[in-house]
Amino acid sequence: MKRRDPPKSPHLVTGGLGSPLLWRWHITMWTSILHRATGVALYVGGLIAAAWAVSLAAGPEAYAAFKALLGSIPGKVVMFGLTVSVFFHLASGFRHLVWDAGKGFDLKSANSGSVMIFAFAAAATLAIWAIASQMGAL
Amino acid sequence: MVSYRTPLGRARGLGSAKHGAGHWVSERVSAVALVPLVLWAVYSVLRLAAGDYGLAVHWIQEPLNATLTALTLAISFWHMHSGLRVVVEDYIHKPSTKTVLLLLNLFICGLAGALAIVSILKVALGAGIPGGV
């Protein structure tokens, strides 16, 4: 007879077909992992910023090539992702500072703060891209 | 294996517990500094994206812009190093891989940060437009 798998934590299994999930994603889990994910994305963004500085020092052709790369469709997708990441990481980072001060740990504040972080990231991203199109920056 | 050594005896020689707070604090201090700097940087990226090479050169030759750009880059790379270091320490447990990744993180941040700031200074301190009008 085949040995059965060792029992798993009940929070990681569904309990069989048709039974409800005992474990689900909470909004605070999303903000937690997305703070890290956007931080890693911004690491790439930092390297892009360094490439901007290097291209500026390299002269007009290099700078034009760099701008053309960021202005292309894939470049714009990356810049849009970085805009979302900047504002998410900024808002979530601000909340981390509040937490570090020992405030806002109760469930209600943690949940409503998470909603506000998502709302701020979305609103600020849309606003910046709207301003960018107004300024002719796209 | 049963160890008869005391908890203090086992902890001795494994490194001081006095440095973790320094890393934690520096990550937060850089975060606080980056809040205004990043907002300024987003605004600056919009202005630069709407302009060409000439505008970028004139922009970086303003002392305030050069200073804030260099500061933003320096503190960003410091913060990037702090953040990714924690990510590596949390998820990578194989000592050799972890050491290589921690070194890579340090060297990439150091190199890219230094390269970016030297490039900024070269243009900011240069007279006129290099290679141009």
mmCIF file of N, CA, C and O in Angstrom, chain A residues 56-89:
data_model
loop_
_atom_site.group_PDB
_atom_site.id
_atom_site.type_symbol
_atom_site.label_atom_id
_atom_site.label_comp_id
_atom_site.label_asym_id
_atom_site.label_seq_id
_atom_site.Cartn_x
_atom_site.Cartn_y
_atom_site.Cartn_z
ATOM 1 N N LEU A 56 23.050 60.389 -20.689
ATOM 2 C CA LEU A 56 23.139 61.853 -20.744
ATOM 3 C C LEU A 56 24.602 62.277 -20.868
ATOM 4 O O LEU A 56 24.947 63.160 -21.663
ATOM 5 N N ALA A 57 25.466 61.596 -20.096
ATOM 6 C CA ALA A 57 26.889 61.927 -20.136
ATOM 7 C C ALA A 57 27.544 61.472 -21.436
ATOM 8 O O ALA A 57 28.563 62.015 -21.856
ATOM 9 N N ALA A 58 26.922 60.460 -22.089
ATOM 10 C CA ALA A 58 27.528 59.908 -23.309
ATOM 11 C C ALA A 58 27.271 60.785 -24.536
ATOM 12 O O ALA A 58 27.926 60.613 -25.564
ATOM 13 N N GLY A 59 26.304 61.706 -24.457
ATOM 14 C CA GLY A 59 26.085 62.612 -25.575
ATOM 15 C C GLY A 59 24.713 62.502 -26.206
ATOM 16 O O GLY A 59 23.905 61.656 -25.818
ATOM 17 N N PRO A 60 24.434 63.392 -27.187
ATOM 18 C CA PRO A 60 23.079 63.507 -27.756
ATOM 19 C C PRO A 60 22.555 62.232 -28.409
ATOM 20 O O PRO A 60 21.377 61.897 -28.243
ATOM 21 N N GLU A 61 23.434 61.482 -29.127
ATOM 22 C CA GLU A 61 22.946 60.278 -29.821
ATOM 23 C C GLU A 61 22.517 59.226 -28.804
ATOM 24 O O GLU A 61 21.440 58.627 -28.918
ATOM 25 N N ALA A 62 23.384 59.009 -27.795
ATOM 26 C CA ALA A 62 23.072 58.010 -26.774
ATOM 27 C C ALA A 62 21.804 58.401 -26.026
ATOM 28 O O ALA A 62 20.952 57.554 -25.738
ATOM 29 N N TYR A 63 21.668 59.710 -25.739
ATOM 30 C CA TYR A 63 20.490 60.170 -24.998
ATOM 31 C C TYR A 63 19.223 59.977 -25.829
ATOM 32 O O TYR A 63 18.200 59.516 -25.307
ATOM 33 N N ALA A 64 19.313 60.290 -27.134
ATOM 34 C CA ALA A 64 18.155 60.108 -28.017
ATOM 35 C C ALA A 64 17.793 58.629 -28.109
ATOM 36 O O ALA A 64 16.598 58.273 -28.094
ATOM 37 N N ALA A 65 18.806 57.761 -28.178
ATOM 38 C CA ALA A 65 18.545 56.315 -28.247
ATOM 39 C C ALA A 65 17.871 55.835 -26.961
ATOM 40 O O ALA A 65 16.929 55.042 -26.999
ATOM 41 N N PHE A 66 18.347 56.348 -25.819
ATOM 42 C CA PHE A 66 17.751 55.960 -24.535
ATOM 43 C C PHE A 66 16.288 56.404 -24.468
ATOM 44 O O PHE A 66 15.411 55.646 -24.065
ATOM 45 N N LYS A 67 16.033 57.651 -24.895
ATOM 46 C CA LYS A 67 14.657 58.169 -24.858
ATOM 47 C C LYS A 67 13.751 57.393 -25.814
ATOM 48 O O LYS A 67 12.592 57.134 -25.492
ATOM 49 N N ALA A 68 14.303 57.009 -26.987
ATOM 50 C CA ALA A 68 13.501 56.248 -27.950
ATOM 51 C C ALA A 68 13.136 54.881 -27.374
ATOM 52 O O ALA A 68 12.021 54.385 -27.555
ATOM 53 N N LEU A 69 14.095 54.295 -26.637
ATOM 54 C CA LEU A 69 13.853 52.976 -26.032
ATOM 55 C C LEU A 69 12.731 53.070 -25.004
ATOM 56 O O LEU A 69 11.798 52.263 -24.999
ATOM 57 N N LEU A 70 12.791 54.089 -24.137
ATOM 58 C CA LEU A 70 11.756 54.227 -23.101
ATOM 59 C C LEU A 70 10.430 54.684 -23.703
ATOM 60 O O LEU A 70 9.369 54.434 -23.138
ATOM 61 N N GLY A 71 10.499 55.357 -24.853
ATOM 62 C CA GLY A 71 9.276 55.850 -25.495
ATOM 63 C C GLY A 71 8.583 54.810 -26.354
ATOM 64 O O GLY A 71 7.445 55.015 -26.782
ATOM 65 N N SER A 72 9.261 53.665 -26.594
ATOM 66 C CA SER A 72 8.638 52.598 -27.387
ATOM 67 C C SER A 72 7.513 51.958 -26.572
ATOM 68 O O SER A 72 7.361 52.236 -25.386
ATOM 69 N N ILE A 73 6.737 51.110 -27.225
ATOM 70 C CA ILE A 73 5.612 50.469 -26.513
ATOM 71 C C ILE A 73 6.108 49.640 -25.315
ATOM 72 O O ILE A 73 5.638 49.840 -24.192
ATOM 73 N N PRO A 74 7.104 48.734 -25.524
ATOM 74 C CA PRO A 74 7.591 47.988 -24.339
ATOM 75 C C PRO A 74 8.171 48.926 -23.276
ATOM 76 O O PRO A 74 7.975 48.702 -22.084
ATOM 77 N N GLY A 75 8.829 49.994 -23.730
ATOM 78 C CA GLY A 75 9.384 50.964 -22.791
ATOM 79 C C GLY A 75 8.299 51.634 -21.969
ATOM 80 O O GLY A 75 8.443 51.835 -20.768
ATOM 81 N N LYS A 76 7.198 51.981 -22.643
ATOM 82 C CA LYS A 76 6.086 52.629 -21.930
ATOM 83 C C LYS A 76 5.431 51.669 -20.936
ATOM 84 O O LYS A 76 5.024 52.072 -19.845
ATOM 85 N N VAL A 77 5.344 50.384 -21.337
ATOM 86 C CA VAL A 77 4.773 49.383 -20.421
ATOM 87 C C VAL A 77 5.630 49.311 -19.152
ATOM 88 O O VAL A 77 5.112 49.310 -18.028
ATOM 89 N N VAL A 78 6.961 49.291 -19.344
ATOM 90 C CA VAL A 78 7.874 49.254 -18.196
ATOM 91 C C VAL A 78 7.704 50.510 -17.343
ATOM 92 O O VAL A 78 7.609 50.438 -16.113
ATOM 93 N N MET A 79 7.631 51.675 -17.995
ATOM 94 C CA MET A 79 7.487 52.925 -17.244
ATOM 95 C C MET A 79 6.156 52.997 -16.500
ATOM 96 O O MET A 79 6.089 53.526 -15.387
ATOM 97 N N PHE A 80 5.105 52.426 -17.121
ATOM 98 C CA PHE A 80 3.811 52.398 -16.429
ATOM 99 C C PHE A 80 3.905 51.515 -15.183
ATOM 100 O O PHE A 80 3.458 51.901 -14.094
ATOM 101 N N GLY A 81 4.536 50.350 -15.354
ATOM 102 C CA GLY A 81 4.731 49.444 -14.220
ATOM 103 C C GLY A 81 5.548 50.102 -13.120
ATOM 104 O O GLY A 81 5.250 49.956 -11.929
ATOM 105 N N LEU A 82 6.561 50.868 -13.519
ATOM 106 C CA LEU A 82 7.392 51.555 -12.525
ATOM 107 C C LEU A 82 6.608 52.664 -11.823
ATOM 108 O O LEU A 82 6.812 52.910 -10.636
ATOM 109 N N THR A 83 5.707 53.326 -12.568
ATOM 110 C CA THR A 83 4.883 54.368 -11.934
ATOM 111 C C THR A 83 4.003 53.746 -10.855
ATOM 112 O O THR A 83 3.922 54.251 -9.728
ATOM 113 N N VAL A 84 3.346 52.636 -11.202
ATOM 114 C CA VAL A 84 2.520 51.930 -10.214
ATOM 115 C C VAL A 84 3.395 51.538 -9.018
ATOM 116 O O VAL A 84 3.016 51.746 -7.856
ATOM 117 N N SER A 85 4.570 50.978 -9.317
ATOM 118 C CA SER A 85 5.456 50.500 -8.246
ATOM 119 C C SER A 85 5.910 51.635 -7.334
ATOM 120 O O SER A 85 5.941 51.477 -6.110
ATOM 121 N N VAL A 86 6.273 52.783 -7.936
ATOM 122 C CA VAL A 86 6.715 53.930 -7.132
ATOM 123 C C VAL A 86 5.628 54.326 -6.146
ATOM 124 O O VAL A 86 5.875 54.451 -4.945
ATOM 125 N N PHE A 87 4.396 54.493 -6.643
ATOM 126 C CA PHE A 87 3.343 55.000 -5.768
ATOM 127 C C PHE A 87 2.867 53.943 -4.773
ATOM 128 O O PHE A 87 2.531 54.272 -3.634
ATOM 129 N N PHE A 88 2.877 52.680 -5.194
ATOM 130 C CA PHE A 88 2.494 51.632 -4.244
ATOM 131 C C PHE A 88 3.535 51.540 -3.127
ATOM 132 O O PHE A 88 3.202 51.528 -1.941
ATOM 133 N N HIS A 89 4.803 51.484 -3.519
ATOM 134 C CA HIS A 89 5.891 51.332 -2.541
ATOM 135 C C HIS A 89 5.973 52.554 -1.623
ATOM 136 O O HIS A 89 6.267 52.429 -0.438
#
